Amino acid sequence: MSAFKRKRGGRGPVDKKAKKAKIVADRGEAPRETEREEKNEITVPAPVSSGKWTNKERVLIFSSRGINFRTRHLMQDLRTMMPHSKADTKMDRKDKLFVVNEVCEIKNCNKCLFFEAKKKQDLYMWVSNSPHGPSAKFLVQNIHTLAELKMTGNCLKGSRPLLSFDPKFDKEPQYALLKELFIQTFSTPRYHPKSQPFVDHVFTFTIADNRIWFRNYQIIEEDASLVEIGPRFVLNLIKIFQGSFGGPTLYENPGFQSPNMHRREIRLAAAAKVREKQMVKEMQKMKRTDTKVDSVRDVTADVFLTPAEEKPVHIETEAPEPKVSKKKQKPFKRQRMQMARR
């Protein structure tokens, strides 16, 4: 007996026309006029699931080797929030970034979120439209995952999000390009098989301090207030390229400072503080020695000194004569006693 094979997203034949239900106002009296019947008719819309999945956006989310646990949890949170995403194994560090386009083609994905780890402490994120571009490279900072935050917000898994953007995204051309790239990447396609037909959370992209701040909030139905769910992270824009993972540079952030330079400045500042402390100690030591010398010397000792005439220097060329001793030899005590007896 052959197994029953169900088509993806397929259901029974659904009538696209809306159903019409007749409701009678008074059961005792039959409607006499056609106008009264039209007023009491209620139109029931067609079911939501009968729509067709036309937007085939698929996002590949993966990383390079050398990431830490926090980056891995962030990737898992993004895959959970984006039902139209796909995963892949970690890419080797020796491979060039153009290989990512081939991986996207194999996985049948036209968008990519690639996390690149360097020195096991710096995390870079690529948002790319594969294979033709454009692509943007960011430095990811201040990562807080869902398990770490433990916020009170919650949303249905697979529900479609609203995307909220800062008004600054429409004022500058580089932010307008990033806005369109974020819309195509983070928005869940309508009628996606893995998505739910509900909108109960918001992705917000805010520009502050020349950085893009990402937040995820739940929409509470009672009063339409927002409660944060997580995760949260900050994107520092580095460059925007015309192609996918390379090509001509469309925009370069002039205020960007690499993490290596930032750490170098911190080390130089710490070394300057140490040198300053050593100089202060040496100056204090020199002051102490100066005060000791001044206290030993008497300032009034030279008041009564009169200057004397300088004596001429006499140099003796001959050796001096030996001195003759004129001392008389005294007899010893015994001899003196013998002389006294005589």
Short mmCIF file of C-alpha atoms in Angstrom, two decimals:
data_model
loop_
_atom_site.label_atom_id
_atom_site.label_comp_id
_atom_site.label_asym_id
_atom_site.label_seq_id
_atom_site.Cartn_x
_atom_site.Cartn_y
_atom_site.Cartn_z
CA MET A 1 0.00 0.00 0.00
CA SER A 2 1.53 3.29 -1.06
CA ALA A 3 1.96 5.92 1.63
CA PHE A 4 -0.10 9.06 1.43
CA LYS A 5 2.08 11.94 0.22
CA ARG A 6 1.04 15.38 1.34
CA LYS A 7 2.14 18.35 -0.74
CA ARG A 8 3.99 21.19 0.96
CA GLY A 9 1.53 23.84 2.06
CA GLY A 10 -1.23 22.04 0.22
CA ARG A 11 -4.72 21.75 1.55
CA GLY A 12 -8.02 20.77 0.17
CA PRO A 13 -9.71 22.80 -2.54
CA VAL A 14 -10.62 26.12 -1.04
CA ASP A 15 -13.18 28.36 -2.55
CA LYS A 16 -11.59 31.78 -2.98
CA LYS A 17 -14.95 33.50 -2.94
CA ALA A 18 -16.09 34.78 0.41
CA LYS A 19 -18.91 32.97 2.14
CA LYS A 20 -22.08 34.80 2.92
CA ALA A 21 -24.08 34.02 6.02
CA LYS A 22 -27.61 35.22 6.46
CA ILE A 23 -28.65 36.45 9.88
CA VAL A 24 -32.29 37.19 10.58
CA ALA A 25 -33.02 39.97 13.05
CA ASP A 26 -36.39 38.64 14.30
CA ARG A 27 -37.03 34.91 14.22
CA GLY A 28 -40.78 35.28 14.57
CA GLU A 29 -41.27 37.40 11.47
CA ALA A 30 -39.90 36.40 8.07
CA PRO A 31 -38.05 39.04 6.10
CA ARG A 32 -40.36 40.66 3.63
CA GLU A 33 -38.04 43.07 1.82
CA THR A 34 -34.78 42.37 0.00
CA GLU A 35 -33.17 45.50 1.46
CA ARG A 36 -33.64 44.16 4.94
CA GLU A 37 -31.94 40.90 3.96
CA GLU A 38 -28.92 42.73 2.51
CA LYS A 39 -28.46 44.70 5.70
CA ASN A 40 -28.39 41.56 7.85
CA GLU A 41 -25.84 39.74 5.66
CA ILE A 42 -22.27 39.43 7.06
CA THR A 43 -19.29 38.82 4.77
CA VAL A 44 -16.82 36.19 6.07
CA PRO A 45 -13.32 36.68 4.54
CA ALA A 46 -11.36 33.84 3.02
CA PRO A 47 -8.92 32.01 5.31
CA VAL A 48 -5.44 33.45 5.63
CA SER A 49 -3.66 30.21 4.79
CA SER A 50 -5.20 30.09 1.32
CA GLY A 51 -2.65 32.66 0.07
CA LYS A 52 0.23 31.81 -2.21
CA TRP A 53 3.87 31.94 -1.15
CA THR A 54 5.45 34.24 -3.71
CA ASN A 55 8.36 35.91 -1.89
CA LYS A 56 11.06 33.23 -1.98
CA GLU A 57 13.63 35.05 0.17
CA ARG A 58 15.94 32.63 1.98
CA VAL A 59 18.70 33.73 4.34
CA LEU A 60 21.81 31.67 5.03
CA ILE A 61 23.15 32.19 8.57
CA PHE A 62 26.53 30.67 9.38
CA SER A 63 30.02 31.65 10.52
CA SER A 64 33.73 31.01 10.26
CA ARG A 65 35.75 28.91 12.66
CA GLY A 66 37.02 30.46 15.87
CA ILE A 67 33.78 31.98 17.22
CA ASN A 68 32.99 31.89 20.93
CA PHE A 69 29.90 30.59 22.69
CA ARG A 70 28.14 33.97 22.70
CA THR A 71 28.32 34.27 18.91
CA ARG A 72 27.03 30.74 18.53
CA HIS A 73 24.05 31.50 20.77
CA LEU A 74 23.37 34.73 18.84
CA MET A 75 23.29 32.79 15.56
CA GLN A 76 20.87 30.28 17.07
CA ASP A 77 18.60 33.10 18.30
CA LEU A 78 18.54 34.68 14.82
CA ARG A 79 17.67 31.35 13.22
CA THR A 80 14.83 30.94 15.73
CA MET A 81 13.44 34.41 15.00
CA MET A 82 13.75 34.06 11.21
CA PRO A 83 11.83 30.99 9.96
CA HIS A 84 13.03 31.64 6.39
CA SER A 85 16.68 31.09 7.39
CA LYS A 86 18.99 28.17 6.73
CA ALA A 87 22.10 26.93 8.50
CA ASP A 88 25.40 25.52 7.29
CA THR A 89 28.67 24.21 8.71
CA LYS A 90 31.43 26.59 9.74
CA MET A 91 33.67 27.86 6.98
CA ASP A 92 37.42 27.38 7.14
CA ARG A 93 39.55 30.46 7.82
CA LYS A 94 41.82 29.77 4.85
CA ASP A 95 38.94 30.02 2.37
CA LYS A 96 38.28 33.38 0.77
CA LEU A 97 34.98 35.17 1.24
CA PHE A 98 33.95 34.67 -2.40
CA VAL A 99 33.34 31.01 -1.51
CA VAL A 100 30.29 32.15 0.49
CA ASN A 101 28.50 32.98 -2.78
CA GLU A 102 28.93 29.38 -3.92
CA VAL A 103 27.62 28.10 -0.59
CA CYS A 104 24.55 30.35 -0.94
CA GLU A 105 23.96 29.02 -4.45
CA ILE A 106 24.19 25.42 -3.23
CA LYS A 107 21.76 26.14 -0.37
CA ASN A 108 19.41 28.03 -2.75
CA CYS A 109 19.68 31.25 -0.67
CA ASN A 110 19.74 34.79 -2.01
CA LYS A 111 20.62 36.56 1.27
CA CYS A 112 23.43 35.85 3.71
CA LEU A 113 24.37 36.71 7.28
CA PHE A 114 27.99 35.66 7.72
CA PHE A 115 29.78 36.04 11.08
CA GLU A 116 33.55 36.32 10.79
CA ALA A 117 35.68 35.89 13.93
CA LYS A 118 39.21 37.27 14.26
CA LYS A 119 41.68 36.79 17.13
CA LYS A 120 38.92 34.98 19.05
CA GLN A 121 37.70 38.32 20.39
CA ASP A 122 36.59 40.47 17.43
CA LEU A 123 33.34 39.63 15.59
CA TYR A 124 32.43 40.98 12.16
CA MET A 125 29.09 40.50 10.42
CA TRP A 126 28.50 40.54 6.66
CA VAL A 127 25.02 41.25 5.31
CA SER A 128 25.01 40.40 1.63
CA ASN A 129 22.67 40.09 -1.31
CA SER A 130 24.05 37.05 -3.07
CA PRO A 131 25.41 36.79 -5.71
CA HIS A 132 25.26 40.27 -7.27
CA GLY A 133 25.48 42.52 -4.22
CA PRO A 134 25.50 44.93 -2.51
CA SER A 135 27.05 43.84 0.78
CA ALA A 136 27.91 45.58 4.04
CA LYS A 137 30.49 44.77 6.70
CA PHE A 138 29.85 45.58 10.37
CA LEU A 139 31.70 45.25 13.64
CA VAL A 140 29.37 43.59 16.17
CA GLN A 141 29.57 44.94 19.72
CA ASN A 142 27.66 44.57 23.01
CA ILE A 143 26.11 41.16 22.26
CA HIS A 144 23.42 39.93 24.67
CA THR A 145 21.62 36.68 23.80
CA LEU A 146 18.19 35.41 24.78
CA ALA A 147 19.53 33.06 27.46
CA GLU A 148 21.65 35.82 28.94
CA LEU A 149 19.02 38.57 29.13
CA LYS A 150 16.10 36.58 30.59
CA MET A 151 13.58 39.25 29.65
CA THR A 152 9.87 38.96 30.41
CA GLY A 153 8.81 39.35 26.77
CA ASN A 154 7.77 36.36 24.69
CA CYS A 155 6.43 35.82 21.19
CA LEU A 156 5.13 32.98 19.06
CA LYS A 157 7.83 31.00 17.28
CA GLY A 158 7.67 31.60 13.54
CA SER A 159 5.46 34.70 13.74
CA ARG A 160 6.14 37.53 11.31
CA PRO A 161 7.80 40.65 12.75
CA LEU A 162 7.26 44.34 12.13
CA LEU A 163 10.37 46.29 11.14
CA SER A 164 10.80 49.70 12.74
CA PHE A 165 13.52 52.05 11.45
CA ASP A 166 14.90 55.30 12.78
CA PRO A 167 13.96 58.43 10.74
CA LYS A 168 17.69 58.96 10.07
CA PHE A 169 17.61 55.99 7.69
CA ASP A 170 15.78 58.15 5.12
CA LYS A 171 18.08 61.17 5.39
CA GLU A 172 21.44 59.75 4.27
CA PRO A 173 22.01 57.53 1.21
CA GLN A 174 24.18 54.91 2.92
CA TYR A 175 21.53 54.35 5.60
CA ALA A 176 18.79 54.16 2.95
CA LEU A 177 20.72 51.36 1.24
CA LEU A 178 21.15 49.54 4.54
CA LYS A 179 17.43 49.94 5.28
CA GLU A 180 16.46 48.17 2.06
CA LEU A 181 19.05 45.46 2.76
CA PHE A 182 17.69 44.91 6.28
CA ILE A 183 14.08 44.80 5.03
CA GLN A 184 14.87 42.08 2.50
CA THR A 185 16.95 40.10 5.01
CA PHE A 186 15.04 40.25 8.30
CA SER A 187 11.42 40.39 7.12
CA THR A 188 9.67 37.02 7.03
CA PRO A 189 7.95 36.38 3.67
CA ARG A 190 4.20 36.23 3.74
CA TYR A 191 2.62 32.75 3.57
CA HIS A 192 5.98 31.11 4.25
CA PRO A 193 5.40 27.41 5.12
CA LYS A 194 7.34 27.68 8.42
CA SER A 195 5.82 31.02 9.45
CA GLN A 196 2.71 31.74 11.49
CA PRO A 197 0.04 34.22 10.32
CA PHE A 198 0.50 36.48 13.35
CA VAL A 199 2.35 39.71 14.04
CA ASP A 200 3.30 39.92 17.70
CA HIS A 201 6.84 41.36 17.84
CA VAL A 202 8.90 44.23 16.41
CA PHE A 203 12.50 44.47 15.17
CA THR A 204 13.81 47.99 15.79
CA PHE A 205 16.86 49.51 14.11
CA THR A 206 17.95 52.75 15.80
CA ILE A 207 20.89 55.00 14.89
CA ALA A 208 22.77 56.49 17.84
CA ASP A 209 26.44 57.42 18.19
CA ASN A 210 26.99 56.53 14.49
CA ARG A 211 26.01 52.94 15.25
CA ILE A 212 22.94 50.81 14.54
CA TRP A 213 21.26 49.39 17.66
CA PHE A 214 19.13 46.25 17.19
CA ARG A 215 16.31 45.39 19.60
CA ASN A 216 13.45 42.88 19.59
CA TYR A 217 10.20 43.76 21.41
CA GLN A 218 6.93 41.95 22.05
CA ILE A 219 3.63 43.71 21.30
CA ILE A 220 1.18 43.32 24.17
CA GLU A 221 -2.38 43.22 22.86
CA GLU A 222 -4.08 44.86 25.83
CA ASP A 223 -2.49 48.30 25.63
CA ALA A 224 -0.10 47.89 22.65
CA SER A 225 2.91 48.43 24.91
CA LEU A 226 6.33 46.93 24.17
CA VAL A 227 8.30 44.45 26.27
CA GLU A 228 11.81 43.49 25.22
CA ILE A 229 12.48 39.89 24.28
CA GLY A 230 16.08 39.85 23.02
CA PRO A 231 18.64 39.36 21.64
CA ARG A 232 20.32 42.75 21.39
CA PHE A 233 23.52 43.89 19.68
CA VAL A 234 25.15 46.97 18.16
CA LEU A 235 26.41 47.21 14.56
CA ASN A 236 29.28 49.56 13.75
CA LEU A 237 29.38 50.11 9.99
CA ILE A 238 32.79 49.68 8.33
CA LYS A 239 32.23 49.56 4.55
CA ILE A 240 29.55 49.03 1.91
CA PHE A 241 30.63 47.14 -1.21
CA GLN A 242 28.98 47.07 -4.61
CA GLY A 243 29.43 43.33 -5.05
CA SER A 244 28.77 40.39 -2.77
CA PHE A 245 31.64 40.05 -0.27
CA GLY A 246 33.84 42.40 -2.27
CA GLY A 247 33.98 44.70 -5.24
CA PRO A 248 34.18 48.49 -5.47
CA THR A 249 33.67 50.39 -2.22
CA LEU A 250 30.46 52.44 -2.21
CA TYR A 251 30.87 53.90 1.28
CA GLU A 252 33.53 53.84 3.98
CA ASN A 253 32.86 54.99 7.52
CA PRO A 254 35.37 57.79 8.32
CA GLY A 255 34.78 57.53 12.06
CA PHE A 256 35.44 53.81 12.33
CA GLN A 257 38.34 52.70 14.52
CA SER A 258 39.58 49.13 14.34
CA PRO A 259 39.64 47.10 17.57
CA ASN A 260 43.42 46.69 17.26
CA MET A 261 43.94 50.47 17.27
CA HIS A 262 41.51 50.83 20.17
CA ARG A 263 43.40 48.26 22.25
CA ARG A 264 46.72 49.89 21.29
CA GLU A 265 45.50 53.29 22.52
CA ILE A 266 44.40 51.72 25.80
CA ARG A 267 47.83 50.15 26.28
CA LEU A 268 49.59 53.43 25.43
CA ALA A 269 47.37 55.33 27.87
CA ALA A 270 48.13 52.80 30.62
CA ALA A 271 51.88 53.02 29.88
CA ALA A 272 51.71 56.85 29.97
CA LYS A 273 50.03 56.70 33.39
CA VAL A 274 52.80 54.42 34.71
CA ARG A 275 55.51 56.74 33.36
CA GLU A 276 53.78 59.74 34.90
CA LYS A 277 53.67 58.03 38.31
CA GLN A 278 57.36 57.19 38.09
CA MET A 279 58.24 60.79 37.22
CA VAL A 280 56.18 62.06 40.15
CA LYS A 281 58.03 59.68 42.50
CA GLU A 282 61.42 60.84 41.19
CA MET A 283 60.47 64.50 41.60
CA GLN A 284 59.33 63.87 45.18
CA LYS A 285 62.59 62.05 45.92
CA MET A 286 64.67 64.93 44.53
CA LYS A 287 62.72 67.45 46.61
CA ARG A 288 63.32 65.43 49.77
CA THR A 289 67.12 65.29 49.19
CA ASP A 290 67.25 69.05 48.51
CA THR A 291 65.46 69.84 51.77
CA LYS A 292 67.86 67.57 53.73
CA VAL A 293 70.97 69.34 52.34
CA ASP A 294 69.54 72.76 53.14
CA SER A 295 68.72 71.76 56.73
CA VAL A 296 72.34 70.50 57.46
CA ARG A 297 74.05 73.66 56.20
CA ASP A 298 73.91 76.72 58.48
CA VAL A 299 73.16 79.85 56.50
CA THR A 300 74.56 82.23 59.21
CA ALA A 301 77.92 80.44 59.55
CA ASP A 302 79.64 82.66 56.96
CA VAL A 303 78.54 86.00 58.39
CA PHE A 304 81.69 86.74 60.52
CA LEU A 305 84.26 85.31 58.14
CA THR A 306 86.70 87.94 56.83
CA PRO A 307 88.51 87.37 53.61
CA ALA A 308 92.29 86.79 54.13
CA GLU A 309 95.13 87.53 51.77
CA GLU A 310 96.13 84.65 49.65
CA LYS A 311 99.56 83.28 50.50
CA PRO A 312 101.96 82.60 47.65
CA VAL A 313 102.44 79.00 46.87
CA HIS A 314 106.05 77.86 47.69
CA ILE A 315 107.29 74.75 45.96
CA GLU A 316 110.26 73.00 47.62
CA THR A 317 112.72 71.54 45.16
CA GLU A 318 115.13 70.05 47.74
CA ALA A 319 114.49 67.52 50.42
CA PRO A 320 114.30 68.95 53.95
CA GLU A 321 117.12 68.27 56.45
CA PRO A 322 116.55 65.54 59.00
CA LYS A 323 115.63 66.81 62.48
CA VAL A 324 117.89 65.91 65.41
CA SER A 325 116.06 64.85 68.55
CA LYS A 326 117.25 66.80 71.69
CA LYS A 327 115.57 64.54 74.18
CA LYS A 328 117.66 63.32 77.11
CA GLN A 329 117.62 59.69 77.90
CA LYS A 330 116.16 59.18 81.35
CA PRO A 331 117.41 56.22 83.41
CA PHE A 332 115.12 53.49 84.22
CA LYS A 333 113.56 53.20 87.64
CA ARG A 334 115.93 50.43 88.78
CA GLN A 335 118.96 52.46 87.84
CA ARG A 336 117.56 55.44 89.71
CA MET A 337 117.10 53.32 92.84
CA GLN A 338 120.72 52.01 92.69
CA MET A 339 122.05 55.51 92.29
CA ALA A 340 120.07 56.60 95.31
CA ARG A 341 121.53 53.84 97.53
CA ARG A 342 125.08 54.91 96.76
#
